[in-house]
Amino acid sequence: MGRRRHRVEGAAGALPEAIAALSRSLPAGPSPEIFRRAKFDRPEAAPVLWQLLLRVLSPLAAKDTLTDLAPEAQARVVKSALDSQGYPRSALVQFPEGSSQRSRELLLALSWLLARGPFLEQLLAQTRVQLGDQLPQYECEALAIPGPPAPHVETETPVDLRLVEWLMGKLRFRWRRLISSQQEQCALLSKIHLYTRGCHSQQNLDHLSVAETEMLRDPESSQQLLQALESENVRLGAALEWRQCELVFWQWMDTVLDACLSETPAVTSQPTVLPMISERGLGELELVKQELQALQEELREVAEPRRAAWEAQVGGLGQGPEWSTTRRALQEAVKQELIALQVSWEPFSGPTQPQRPHRLVRSKDQSPGPQGLQAAEMIRTLSAQEAGLKKVLHQLQSQCQQELARLAGALPDLIWIMVPGH
Amino acid sequence: MLGAKADYRVPTDCSRRIMAEVQGALDSCAERQRQLERSLRVSRRLLEVWEPARALTPEPETKEEAPTPACPPSAQDLRELELLTQALEKAVRVRKGPSKAGQRDRTPSLTSASNAATSGATAPTHSQPSNQAGSRASGARSTKGTQRATVPAKDYPKGRPLTRGDRTHMRTGSQAAGSGSGLRDQQMAPSAVPRATEPFTLKDKGTLLQLPATFRKAASQNSRLWAQLSAVQASDSTDATRAAKAQFLQKLQLTSGCSSHRPGAAEVEAHAQSLRKACTLLRLRMQKALSAAPTDWTQEYRCLLVLEGLQAVVGQCLHRIQVLQTAVTGPPGPRLVEKPTQGSPLCGEKTDSSWSPELLLYSSTKELQTLATLKLRVAMLAQQIHLEKVLMAELFPLINTQEPGGPPWLALCRAAYSLLCEGGEHFLTVLRDDPAN
């Protein structure tokens, strides 16, 4: 790997090749001709590009349902997805929906997505063929980028709180069921791993996974798996090729942008913020803000008297040099601690939390080496996490209890019979 | 007792928000259950007796070199089959000598296999009945399969039985051969398994399985390509490319009418999530500081510094929220909000530089179960905390605005208590103490 060929020849040959590589690495990539037509804002290029954007922007779960939508609805999904990612150009949003328009804008949108980060790699990772067994990931609690509204958007009626109570019970039951199903799955996986030990060609993997065993059991799934692997290999190869020759594409996109600007003046109006998308995020922010404000208040209530008490005391300690060194040391230590604390919640922080899926391997070997992660280690981390979360929950609950007691206590002629044991 | 007829209806807009959250939680649980059930079905099936493969579509035919499903075995085929049978018989003889216990159940299978092969070969005109006996494919195809596969005289004798139960493995063998290149002397690892007439179970014979060569090749190519791709990404492209991309982005941004970066919903969500985490961690740290009883003045001072430091950090977080809120809702201004990284990941996925999954080693079923359960419990707790906060935010204002003392207020308080303090699991009773008594 790593041989870099610098294409010095003219754009004539290099550009279509680069675009072709890009196309091969995308799902349903259009031909270089489409790209060329889009530069000139030709209408025939638009539907293909709409489809492409729809495919690359929709979350994995929704991909099947979205292709059934009408073109206008699809266009709306693409626009809202772009908007939620912070796409700055308003031209797409402002014009009425119509799939035969704005092919140049679509090209710009696609290039923007590609330029910002490892978009291709992320796409490939989304659909990566999983050969091994993994435990399901539950980290991604955040809601998906908007697709069509959920089928149960409740009609606007007031809701009886007893329904909410009932639904919470239903939720609890679902979790219990999920846990027991998961335990069964683990037992089965463990058996399969045990029974196929020594069969894998790779030493460090030792046994087969479910996908691999299934492949041996059922020729049809063997075919499917093989085909999936091979087509992924094609896409990966194309992506590597693209990475080597993409410069010529960006030079060309510059000209596209120029063409765009020369024809339409720069838009100066503020793009309309599609309310459906922002409301959720802003609501979350508001919630967090309230919590933080409450926390700030609590801290103030605690810290101020202590500071006052301290100031009163410190006079008696004297102002020797010993004292000031100690004080500086303490200040430094606390500062470092708080910085470390802050880093731990920053988004996209280091790989302390293993986010990527780990292939499960059953092994008696206690020394995992650089590639392996011990289950025991992960159990320890998760236990600590669980304990922390439990504390938080209990603390919230007791906060509520105090507040409710205060409110209820205002009415003396009521007796509240609590749950026994509390 | 007031419980019986008291009910409280939440106003519409609150209802909508609460129901959206709760229903969302239920739906995501249901989706996970569905996925899990799918996996369970597959795993259970693997541990049962393996069914013989269903009739293959003509597809594998196209992979083989001379596909004619219904042609009777040619003379040459028969001759080759004869040779093969002889080779098998010889192998059996050789095997029978040195092989001891453990091989016993295999040798009878070989003899039966070679018998079956011979009978297949010596009865060309009975291709029809042999078809029916197989009832899965034409005799020609099976003979072709036999022809294709090699007979390595290695550790495990690999029979070429034509009986039913083994159709799968032979099928896979012929398929693998077909998809490989069909050369007879190709060094191929047939996934066929030595079998007796008893059916195949993973428990007994699992260790004898082997992955086909084509698959192994594709899989190793796959991991090699991923490694290459992540290396390329980590080292990043040439400076010229990076500069070209940055320039393009900047130009696009500048000519779009807003010079500032307006954070999109995904980004706002990401910020909200990290700030939520921040709040939790700050609160925990505060509690730790408060619960510690300082014994001397250094500790007291340290504690004080921590509390004041936390206050400052909270202030910073609030400021960040303020900035975010203005950036989203307000008019475009100079760049106020720093973006998390150079590009929000899709759907909150991490932009890791290395894409290859690591291995997670476990040593026993119990350990794996513990791990899986813990993961679920952590997710469940996170969801519970989130719902708790949502309900707190919705219900407390309602309690405060509702007129106290009346039946709706009581119903509300009772429900709120149950939901907020007991997770909806327990209910309290409210008695009105009648002063007239």
PDB file of C-alpha atoms in Angstrom, chain A residues 206-336:
ATOM      1  CA  ASP A 206      -9.811 -20.044  16.677  1.00  0.00           C
ATOM      2  CA  HIS A 207     -13.481 -20.806  16.192  1.00  0.00           C
ATOM      3  CA  LEU A 208     -16.151 -19.912  13.693  1.00  0.00           C
ATOM      4  CA  SER A 209     -18.771 -17.266  14.112  1.00  0.00           C
ATOM      5  CA  VAL A 210     -22.463 -17.665  13.513  1.00  0.00           C
ATOM      6  CA  ALA A 211     -22.237 -16.086  10.083  1.00  0.00           C
ATOM      7  CA  GLU A 212     -19.447 -18.395   9.066  1.00  0.00           C
ATOM      8  CA  THR A 213     -21.144 -21.483  10.412  1.00  0.00           C
ATOM      9  CA  GLU A 214     -24.396 -20.488   8.796  1.00  0.00           C
ATOM     10  CA  MET A 215     -22.517 -20.176   5.578  1.00  0.00           C
ATOM     11  CA  LEU A 216     -21.404 -23.760   5.844  1.00  0.00           C
ATOM     12  CA  ARG A 217     -24.843 -24.961   6.702  1.00  0.00           C
ATOM     13  CA  ASP A 218     -26.721 -23.179   3.996  1.00  0.00           C
ATOM     14  CA  PRO A 219     -25.201 -22.774   0.557  1.00  0.00           C
ATOM     15  CA  GLU A 220     -27.496 -19.926  -0.258  1.00  0.00           C
ATOM     16  CA  SER A 221     -26.295 -17.815   2.604  1.00  0.00           C
ATOM     17  CA  SER A 222     -22.797 -18.786   1.647  1.00  0.00           C
ATOM     18  CA  GLN A 223     -23.401 -17.280  -1.740  1.00  0.00           C
ATOM     19  CA  GLN A 224     -24.923 -14.168  -0.279  1.00  0.00           C
ATOM     20  CA  LEU A 225     -22.077 -13.653   2.110  1.00  0.00           C
ATOM     21  CA  LEU A 226     -19.496 -14.192  -0.558  1.00  0.00           C
ATOM     22  CA  GLN A 227     -21.221 -11.779  -2.895  1.00  0.00           C
ATOM     23  CA  ALA A 228     -21.525  -9.180  -0.179  1.00  0.00           C
ATOM     24  CA  LEU A 229     -17.845  -9.518   0.630  1.00  0.00           C
ATOM     25  CA  GLU A 230     -16.820  -9.285  -2.968  1.00  0.00           C
ATOM     26  CA  SER A 231     -18.902  -6.219  -3.711  1.00  0.00           C
ATOM     27  CA  GLU A 232     -17.586  -4.568  -0.565  1.00  0.00           C
ATOM     28  CA  ASN A 233     -14.069  -5.341  -1.738  1.00  0.00           C
ATOM     29  CA  VAL A 234     -14.823  -3.622  -5.017  1.00  0.00           C
ATOM     30  CA  ARG A 235     -16.093  -0.570  -3.192  1.00  0.00           C
ATOM     31  CA  LEU A 236     -13.111  -0.519  -0.875  1.00  0.00           C
ATOM     32  CA  GLY A 237     -10.706  -0.762  -3.781  1.00  0.00           C
ATOM     33  CA  ALA A 238     -12.517   2.078  -5.499  1.00  0.00           C
ATOM     34  CA  ALA A 239     -12.366   4.181  -2.341  1.00  0.00           C
ATOM     35  CA  LEU A 240      -8.621   3.649  -2.115  1.00  0.00           C
ATOM     36  CA  GLU A 241      -8.266   4.650  -5.731  1.00  0.00           C
ATOM     37  CA  TRP A 242     -10.390   7.722  -5.108  1.00  0.00           C
ATOM     38  CA  ARG A 243      -8.210   8.766  -2.196  1.00  0.00           C
ATOM     39  CA  GLN A 244      -5.207   8.747  -4.440  1.00  0.00           C
ATOM     40  CA  CYS A 245      -6.629  10.790  -7.272  1.00  0.00           C
ATOM     41  CA  GLU A 246      -9.233  13.028  -5.702  1.00  0.00           C
ATOM     42  CA  LEU A 247      -7.244  16.230  -6.061  1.00  0.00           C
ATOM     43  CA  VAL A 248      -8.278  16.635  -9.664  1.00  0.00           C
ATOM     44  CA  PHE A 249     -11.911  16.358  -8.587  1.00  0.00           C
ATOM     45  CA  TRP A 250     -11.573  19.196  -6.094  1.00  0.00           C
ATOM     46  CA  GLN A 251      -9.927  21.373  -8.667  1.00  0.00           C
ATOM     47  CA  TRP A 252     -12.829  20.716 -10.944  1.00  0.00           C
ATOM     48  CA  MET A 253     -15.396  21.402  -8.208  1.00  0.00           C
ATOM     49  CA  ASP A 254     -13.811  24.784  -7.799  1.00  0.00           C
ATOM     50  CA  THR A 255     -14.769  25.531 -11.385  1.00  0.00           C
ATOM     51  CA  VAL A 256     -18.283  24.265 -10.723  1.00  0.00           C
ATOM     52  CA  LEU A 257     -18.606  26.635  -7.823  1.00  0.00           C
ATOM     53  CA  ASP A 258     -17.373  29.465  -9.986  1.00  0.00           C
ATOM     54  CA  ALA A 259     -19.901  28.579 -12.649  1.00  0.00           C
ATOM     55  CA  CYS A 260     -22.585  28.646 -10.032  1.00  0.00           C
ATOM     56  CA  LEU A 261     -21.583  31.996  -8.666  1.00  0.00           C
ATOM     57  CA  SER A 262     -21.282  33.652 -12.034  1.00  0.00           C
ATOM     58  CA  GLU A 263     -24.835  32.730 -12.890  1.00  0.00           C
ATOM     59  CA  THR A 264     -26.612  33.420  -9.657  1.00  0.00           C
ATOM     60  CA  PRO A 265     -25.635  36.146  -7.242  1.00  0.00           C
ATOM     61  CA  ALA A 266     -24.711  35.162  -3.731  1.00  0.00           C
ATOM     62  CA  VAL A 267     -27.757  34.618  -1.626  1.00  0.00           C
ATOM     63  CA  THR A 268     -27.846  36.812   1.368  1.00  0.00           C
ATOM     64  CA  SER A 269     -31.013  35.895   3.137  1.00  0.00           C
ATOM     65  CA  GLN A 270     -31.063  33.650   6.129  1.00  0.00           C
ATOM     66  CA  PRO A 271     -32.101  30.126   5.297  1.00  0.00           C
ATOM     67  CA  THR A 272     -35.285  29.126   6.993  1.00  0.00           C
ATOM     68  CA  VAL A 273     -34.661  26.836   9.863  1.00  0.00           C
ATOM     69  CA  LEU A 274     -36.892  23.852   9.368  1.00  0.00           C
ATOM     70  CA  PRO A 275     -38.628  23.737  12.708  1.00  0.00           C
ATOM     71  CA  MET A 276     -39.169  20.016  12.877  1.00  0.00           C
ATOM     72  CA  ILE A 277     -35.491  19.315  13.129  1.00  0.00           C
ATOM     73  CA  SER A 278     -34.328  21.957  15.479  1.00  0.00           C
ATOM     74  CA  GLU A 279     -37.105  21.651  17.977  1.00  0.00           C
ATOM     75  CA  ARG A 280     -35.855  18.414  19.378  1.00  0.00           C
ATOM     76  CA  GLY A 281     -32.283  19.561  19.754  1.00  0.00           C
ATOM     77  CA  LEU A 282     -33.294  22.872  21.242  1.00  0.00           C
ATOM     78  CA  GLY A 283     -35.642  21.151  23.626  1.00  0.00           C
ATOM     79  CA  GLU A 284     -32.804  18.976  24.826  1.00  0.00           C
ATOM     80  CA  LEU A 285     -30.599  21.992  25.238  1.00  0.00           C
ATOM     81  CA  GLU A 286     -33.241  23.729  27.256  1.00  0.00           C
ATOM     82  CA  LEU A 287     -33.576  20.726  29.555  1.00  0.00           C
ATOM     83  CA  VAL A 288     -29.861  20.589  30.120  1.00  0.00           C
ATOM     84  CA  LYS A 289     -29.767  24.310  30.722  1.00  0.00           C
ATOM     85  CA  GLN A 290     -32.350  24.047  33.462  1.00  0.00           C
ATOM     86  CA  GLU A 291     -30.449  21.241  35.106  1.00  0.00           C
ATOM     87  CA  LEU A 292     -27.206  23.127  34.968  1.00  0.00           C
ATOM     88  CA  GLN A 293     -28.848  26.209  36.400  1.00  0.00           C
ATOM     89  CA  ALA A 294     -30.215  24.155  39.269  1.00  0.00           C
ATOM     90  CA  LEU A 295     -26.784  22.683  39.836  1.00  0.00           C
ATOM     91  CA  GLN A 296     -25.200  26.097  39.775  1.00  0.00           C
ATOM     92  CA  GLU A 297     -27.626  27.261  42.420  1.00  0.00           C
ATOM     93  CA  GLU A 298     -26.847  24.295  44.626  1.00  0.00           C
ATOM     94  CA  LEU A 299     -23.142  24.834  44.279  1.00  0.00           C
ATOM     95  CA  ARG A 300     -23.510  28.473  45.150  1.00  0.00           C
ATOM     96  CA  GLU A 301     -25.492  27.640  48.261  1.00  0.00           C
ATOM     97  CA  VAL A 302     -22.825  25.256  49.401  1.00  0.00           C
ATOM     98  CA  ALA A 303     -19.712  27.096  48.385  1.00  0.00           C
ATOM     99  CA  GLU A 304     -20.493  30.561  49.655  1.00  0.00           C
ATOM    100  CA  PRO A 305     -20.793  29.796  53.343  1.00  0.00           C
ATOM    101  CA  ARG A 306     -17.724  27.635  53.195  1.00  0.00           C
ATOM    102  CA  ARG A 307     -15.774  30.396  51.576  1.00  0.00           C
ATOM    103  CA  ALA A 308     -16.944  32.806  54.220  1.00  0.00           C
ATOM    104  CA  ALA A 309     -15.981  30.389  56.961  1.00  0.00           C
ATOM    105  CA  TRP A 310     -12.644  29.830  55.364  1.00  0.00           C
ATOM    106  CA  GLU A 311     -11.883  33.505  55.051  1.00  0.00           C
ATOM    107  CA  ALA A 312     -12.710  33.934  58.686  1.00  0.00           C
ATOM    108  CA  GLN A 313     -10.352  31.152  59.624  1.00  0.00           C
ATOM    109  CA  VAL A 314      -7.423  31.838  57.391  1.00  0.00           C
ATOM    110  CA  GLY A 315      -6.510  34.946  59.266  1.00  0.00           C
ATOM    111  CA  GLY A 316      -5.511  32.690  62.150  1.00  0.00           C
ATOM    112  CA  LEU A 317      -3.183  30.582  60.001  1.00  0.00           C
ATOM    113  CA  GLY A 318      -0.643  33.213  59.196  1.00  0.00           C
ATOM    114  CA  GLN A 319       0.704  34.102  55.827  1.00  0.00           C
ATOM    115  CA  GLY A 320       3.973  32.205  55.765  1.00  0.00           C
ATOM    116  CA  PRO A 321       5.657  31.210  52.509  1.00  0.00           C
ATOM    117  CA  GLU A 322       4.871  27.586  53.280  1.00  0.00           C
ATOM    118  CA  TRP A 323       1.235  28.374  53.146  1.00  0.00           C
ATOM    119  CA  SER A 324       1.348  30.099  49.772  1.00  0.00           C
ATOM    120  CA  THR A 325       3.250  27.235  48.098  1.00  0.00           C
ATOM    121  CA  THR A 326       0.751  24.764  49.451  1.00  0.00           C
ATOM    122  CA  ARG A 327      -2.058  26.936  48.284  1.00  0.00           C
ATOM    123  CA  ARG A 328      -0.662  27.190  44.776  1.00  0.00           C
ATOM    124  CA  ALA A 329      -0.092  23.450  44.642  1.00  0.00           C
ATOM    125  CA  LEU A 330      -3.648  22.791  45.685  1.00  0.00           C
ATOM    126  CA  GLN A 331      -5.001  25.225  43.135  1.00  0.00           C
ATOM    127  CA  GLU A 332      -2.991  23.586  40.414  1.00  0.00           C
ATOM    128  CA  ALA A 333      -4.106  20.116  41.416  1.00  0.00           C
ATOM    129  CA  VAL A 334      -7.758  21.071  41.457  1.00  0.00           C
ATOM    130  CA  LYS A 335      -7.432  22.796  38.117  1.00  0.00           C
ATOM    131  CA  GLN A 336      -5.922  19.702  36.543  1.00  0.00           C
TER     132      GLN A 336
END
